Short mmCIF file of C-alpha atoms in Angstrom, two decimals:
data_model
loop_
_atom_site.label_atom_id
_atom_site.label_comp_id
_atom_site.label_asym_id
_atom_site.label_seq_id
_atom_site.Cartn_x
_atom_site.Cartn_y
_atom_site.Cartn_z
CA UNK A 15 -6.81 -12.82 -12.72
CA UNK A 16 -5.45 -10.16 -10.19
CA UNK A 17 -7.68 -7.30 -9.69
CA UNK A 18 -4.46 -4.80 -10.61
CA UNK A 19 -2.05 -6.18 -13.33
CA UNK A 20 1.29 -4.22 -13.98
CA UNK A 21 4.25 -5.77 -15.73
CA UNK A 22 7.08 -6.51 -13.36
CA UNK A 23 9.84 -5.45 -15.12
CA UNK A 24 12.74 -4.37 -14.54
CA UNK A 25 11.89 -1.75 -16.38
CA UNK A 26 15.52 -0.60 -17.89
CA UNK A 27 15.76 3.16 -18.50
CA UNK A 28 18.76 5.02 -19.41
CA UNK A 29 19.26 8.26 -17.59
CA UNK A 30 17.60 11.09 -18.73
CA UNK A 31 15.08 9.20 -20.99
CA UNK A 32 11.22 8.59 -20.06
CA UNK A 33 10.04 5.73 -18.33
CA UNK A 34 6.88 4.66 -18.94
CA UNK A 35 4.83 2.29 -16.82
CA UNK A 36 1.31 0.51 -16.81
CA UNK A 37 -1.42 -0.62 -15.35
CA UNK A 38 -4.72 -2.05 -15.92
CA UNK A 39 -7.56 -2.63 -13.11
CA UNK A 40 -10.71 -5.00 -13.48
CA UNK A 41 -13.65 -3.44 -11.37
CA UNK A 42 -15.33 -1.05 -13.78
CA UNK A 43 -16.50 0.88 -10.51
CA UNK A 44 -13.00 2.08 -9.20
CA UNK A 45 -12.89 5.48 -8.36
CA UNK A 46 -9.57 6.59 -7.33
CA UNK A 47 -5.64 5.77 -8.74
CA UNK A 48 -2.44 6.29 -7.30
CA UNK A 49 0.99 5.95 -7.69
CA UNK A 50 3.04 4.45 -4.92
CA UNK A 51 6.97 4.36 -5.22
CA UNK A 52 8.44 1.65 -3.04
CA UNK A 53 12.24 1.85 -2.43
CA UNK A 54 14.07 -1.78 -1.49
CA UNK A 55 13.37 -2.57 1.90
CA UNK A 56 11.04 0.70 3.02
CA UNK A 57 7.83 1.60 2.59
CA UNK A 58 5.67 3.01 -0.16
CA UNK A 59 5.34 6.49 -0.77
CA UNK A 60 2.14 8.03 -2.02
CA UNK A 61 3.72 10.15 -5.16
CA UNK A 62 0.79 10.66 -7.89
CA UNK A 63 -3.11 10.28 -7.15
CA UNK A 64 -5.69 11.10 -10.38
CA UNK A 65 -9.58 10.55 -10.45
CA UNK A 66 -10.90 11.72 -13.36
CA UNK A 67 -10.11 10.83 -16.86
CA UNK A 68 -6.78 12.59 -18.53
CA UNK A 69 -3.76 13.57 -17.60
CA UNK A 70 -2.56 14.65 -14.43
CA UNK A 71 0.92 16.63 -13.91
CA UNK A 72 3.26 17.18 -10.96
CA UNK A 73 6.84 17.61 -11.63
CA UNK A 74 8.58 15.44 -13.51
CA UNK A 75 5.51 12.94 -13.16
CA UNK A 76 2.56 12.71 -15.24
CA UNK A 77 -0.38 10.52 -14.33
CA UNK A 78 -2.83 9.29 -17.42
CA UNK A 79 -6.14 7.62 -17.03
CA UNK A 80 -8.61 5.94 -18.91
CA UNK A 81 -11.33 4.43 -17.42
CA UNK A 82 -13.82 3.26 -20.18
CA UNK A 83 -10.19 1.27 -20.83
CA UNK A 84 -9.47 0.66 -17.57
CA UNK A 85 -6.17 1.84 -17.90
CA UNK A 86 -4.00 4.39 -15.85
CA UNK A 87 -0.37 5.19 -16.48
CA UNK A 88 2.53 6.66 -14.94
CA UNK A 89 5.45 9.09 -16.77
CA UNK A 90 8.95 9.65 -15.08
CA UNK A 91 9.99 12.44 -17.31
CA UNK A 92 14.21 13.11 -17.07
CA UNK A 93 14.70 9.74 -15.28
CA UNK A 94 17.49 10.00 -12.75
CA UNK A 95 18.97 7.17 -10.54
CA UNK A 96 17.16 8.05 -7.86
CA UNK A 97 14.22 7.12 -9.23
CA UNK A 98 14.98 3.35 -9.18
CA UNK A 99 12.44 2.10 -7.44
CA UNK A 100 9.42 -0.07 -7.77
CA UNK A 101 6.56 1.37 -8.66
CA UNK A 102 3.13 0.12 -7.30
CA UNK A 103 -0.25 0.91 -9.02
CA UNK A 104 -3.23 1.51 -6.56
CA UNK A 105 -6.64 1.37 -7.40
CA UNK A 106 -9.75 1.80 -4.65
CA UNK A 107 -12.26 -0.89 -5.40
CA UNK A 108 -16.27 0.72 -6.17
CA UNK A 109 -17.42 -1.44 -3.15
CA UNK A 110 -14.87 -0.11 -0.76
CA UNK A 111 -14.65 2.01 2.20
CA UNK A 112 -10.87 3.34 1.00
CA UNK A 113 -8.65 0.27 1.13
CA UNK A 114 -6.81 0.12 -1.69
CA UNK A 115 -6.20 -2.95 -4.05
CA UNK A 116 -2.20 -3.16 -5.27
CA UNK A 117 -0.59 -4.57 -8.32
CA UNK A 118 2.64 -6.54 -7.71
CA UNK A 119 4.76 -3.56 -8.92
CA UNK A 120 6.75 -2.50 -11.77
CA UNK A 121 10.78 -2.53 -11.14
CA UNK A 122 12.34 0.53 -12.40
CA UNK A 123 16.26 0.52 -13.21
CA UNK A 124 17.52 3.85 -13.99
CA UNK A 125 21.51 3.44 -16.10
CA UNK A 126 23.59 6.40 -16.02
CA UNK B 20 5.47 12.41 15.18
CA UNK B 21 5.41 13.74 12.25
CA UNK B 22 4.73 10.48 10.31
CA UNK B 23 3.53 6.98 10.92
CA UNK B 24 5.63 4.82 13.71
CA UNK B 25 5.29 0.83 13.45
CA UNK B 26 7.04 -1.12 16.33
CA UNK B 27 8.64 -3.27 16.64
CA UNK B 28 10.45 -2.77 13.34
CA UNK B 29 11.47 -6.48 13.30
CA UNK B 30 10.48 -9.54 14.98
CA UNK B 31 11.24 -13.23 15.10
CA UNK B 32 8.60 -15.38 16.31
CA UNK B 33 8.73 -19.12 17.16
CA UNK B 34 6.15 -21.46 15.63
CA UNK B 35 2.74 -20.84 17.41
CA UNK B 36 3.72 -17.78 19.41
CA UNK B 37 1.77 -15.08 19.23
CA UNK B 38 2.61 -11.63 18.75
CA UNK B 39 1.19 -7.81 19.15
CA UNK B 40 2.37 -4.80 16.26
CA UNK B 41 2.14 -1.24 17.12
CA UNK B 42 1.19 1.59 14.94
CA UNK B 43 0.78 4.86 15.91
CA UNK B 44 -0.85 6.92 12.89
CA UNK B 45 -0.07 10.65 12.28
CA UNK B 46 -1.83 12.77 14.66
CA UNK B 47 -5.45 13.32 13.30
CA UNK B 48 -5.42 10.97 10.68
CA UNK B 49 -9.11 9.50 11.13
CA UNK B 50 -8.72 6.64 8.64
CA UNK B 51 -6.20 3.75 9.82
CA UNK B 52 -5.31 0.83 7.64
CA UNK B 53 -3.39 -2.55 7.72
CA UNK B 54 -1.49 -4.46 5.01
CA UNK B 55 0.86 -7.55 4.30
CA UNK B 56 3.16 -7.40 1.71
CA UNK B 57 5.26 -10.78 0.57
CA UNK B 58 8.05 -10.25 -0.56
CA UNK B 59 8.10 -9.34 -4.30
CA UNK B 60 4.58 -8.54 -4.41
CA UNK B 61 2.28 -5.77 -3.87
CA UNK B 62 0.70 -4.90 -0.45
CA UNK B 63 -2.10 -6.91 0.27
CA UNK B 64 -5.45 -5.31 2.65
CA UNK B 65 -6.30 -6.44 5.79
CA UNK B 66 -8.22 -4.49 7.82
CA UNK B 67 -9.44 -0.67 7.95
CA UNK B 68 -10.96 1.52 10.64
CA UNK B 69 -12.63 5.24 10.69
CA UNK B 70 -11.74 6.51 14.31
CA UNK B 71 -12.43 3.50 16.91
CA UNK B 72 -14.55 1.52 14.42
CA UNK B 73 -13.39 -1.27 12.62
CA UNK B 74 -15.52 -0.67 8.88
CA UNK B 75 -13.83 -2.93 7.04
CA UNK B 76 -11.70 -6.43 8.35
CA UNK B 77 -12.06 -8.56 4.90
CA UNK B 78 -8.60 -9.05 4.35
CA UNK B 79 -7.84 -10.41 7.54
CA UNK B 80 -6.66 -14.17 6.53
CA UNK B 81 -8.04 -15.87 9.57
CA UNK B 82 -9.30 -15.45 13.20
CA UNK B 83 -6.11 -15.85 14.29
CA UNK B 84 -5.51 -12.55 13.04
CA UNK B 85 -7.51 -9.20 15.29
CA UNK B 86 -6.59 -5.94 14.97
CA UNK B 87 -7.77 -2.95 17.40
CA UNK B 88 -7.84 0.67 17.70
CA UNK B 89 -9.60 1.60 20.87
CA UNK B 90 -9.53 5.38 21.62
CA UNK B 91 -9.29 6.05 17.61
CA UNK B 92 -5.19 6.89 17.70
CA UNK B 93 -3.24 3.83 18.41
CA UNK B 94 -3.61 0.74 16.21
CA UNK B 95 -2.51 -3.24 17.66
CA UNK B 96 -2.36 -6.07 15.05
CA UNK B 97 -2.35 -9.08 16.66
CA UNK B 98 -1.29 -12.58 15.55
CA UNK B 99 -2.26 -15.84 17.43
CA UNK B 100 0.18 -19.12 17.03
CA UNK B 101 2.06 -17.67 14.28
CA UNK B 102 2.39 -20.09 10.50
CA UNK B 103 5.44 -19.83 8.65
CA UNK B 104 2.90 -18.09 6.02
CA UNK B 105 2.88 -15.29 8.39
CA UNK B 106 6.19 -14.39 7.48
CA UNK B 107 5.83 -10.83 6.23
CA UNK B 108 6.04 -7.28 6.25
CA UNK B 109 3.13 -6.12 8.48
CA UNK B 110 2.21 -2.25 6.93
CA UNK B 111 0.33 0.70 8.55
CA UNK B 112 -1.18 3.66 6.54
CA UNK B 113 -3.37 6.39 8.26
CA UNK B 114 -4.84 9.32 6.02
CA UNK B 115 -6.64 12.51 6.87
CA UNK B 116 -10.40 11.89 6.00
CA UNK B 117 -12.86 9.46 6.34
CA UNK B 118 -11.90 6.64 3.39
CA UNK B 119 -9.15 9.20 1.86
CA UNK B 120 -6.41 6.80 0.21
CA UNK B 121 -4.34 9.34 -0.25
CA UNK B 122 -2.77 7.10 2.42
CA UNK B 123 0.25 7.79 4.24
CA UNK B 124 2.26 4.51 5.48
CA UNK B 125 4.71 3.60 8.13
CA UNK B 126 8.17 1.91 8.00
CA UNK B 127 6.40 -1.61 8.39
CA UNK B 128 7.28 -4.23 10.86
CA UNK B 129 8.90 -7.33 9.11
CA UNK B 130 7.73 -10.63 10.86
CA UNK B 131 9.54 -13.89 10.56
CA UNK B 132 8.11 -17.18 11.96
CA UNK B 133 10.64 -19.82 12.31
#
């Protein structure tokens, strides 16, 4: 079992609409959560971090977590093309100095 | 520079070569980290330092693999006689405080062993 599971997707999403990802983490002692978004063939960019249980806003993103479920979420509110991307969950591991454990990524396919 | 700067951005290495990547981390970024990403999966840790000091090199897959950052700015990941399974893209991050993973990354450096 991976340490950060997220469904792969694609993720189909017609423009406009909300898309609506997942991710669940294994160690119970994880302290911090981000969002990466990783367009084909560059690099991930850092575009939500949350810490504390709820919801977390910025723009058209929204950030949920839930840690006594082990659970954190990502919103893309008003989905436009541009936002087809995958989407990488990030989760820093209890024992950890700050790396970062990612899931395999969710593929996001926004239709006009 | 105003963000992170891998070199070489590609590179084609022969069976058993060994090879040397370059990041240079946003100025003042004290926390430098290294990951491999597959294609079609997430990016995978390797190695992490605070300043000069290497905290954290669990990920590295095997002593062929060393990475260095000796004056705390400039990072080398190096690769002795290159697998196939090193084929990858080679990842730098840097953030602003000690640990912070509000990590910032550069463009990569895909590697291909042939």
């Amino acid at each position: 079992q991976k340490e950060v599971e997220q469904n792969s997707g694609p993720l189909s999403v017609p423009e406009g609409a909300i898309a609506s990802l997942n991710c669940t983490y294994s160690d119970r002692v994880s302290q911090s959560f981000f969002w990466y978004r990783q367009y084909s063939g560059k690099s991930p960019e850092l575009i939500m971090s949350i810490y504390s249980n709820g919801d977390k806003e910025d723009g058209r993103f929204t950030a949920q977590l839930n840690k006594a479920s082990q659970y954190v979420s990502l919103l893309i509110r008003d989905s436009q093309p541009s936002d087809s991307a995958t989407y990488l969950c990030a989760v820093t591991p209890g024992d950890s100095w700050g790396k970062l454990q990612f899931g395999a990524g969710t593929q996001v396919v926004v239709t006009p | 520079g105003a963000g992170v700067s891998q070199s070489p951005r590609y590179k084609v290495a022969k069976r058993g070569q060994d090879v040397a990547l370059r990041c240079d981390p946003i100025s003042g970024h004290v926390s430098l980290f290294w990951y491999q990403q597959a294609l079609g999966q997430g990016p995978e840790f390797l190695t992490y330092f605070q300043n000069e000091a290497q905290l954290d090199k669990s990920g590295l897959p095997s002593d062929r693999f060393f990475a260095e950052r000796p004056e705390g700015s400039v990072s080398t990941l190096k690769i002795q006689r290159t697998q196939q399974e090193d084929s990858a893209v080679y990842l730098c991050a840097s953030s602003f405080r000690q640990g912070n993973t509000e990590a910032f990354f550069g463009q990569g450096t895909r590697l291909t062993v042939v």
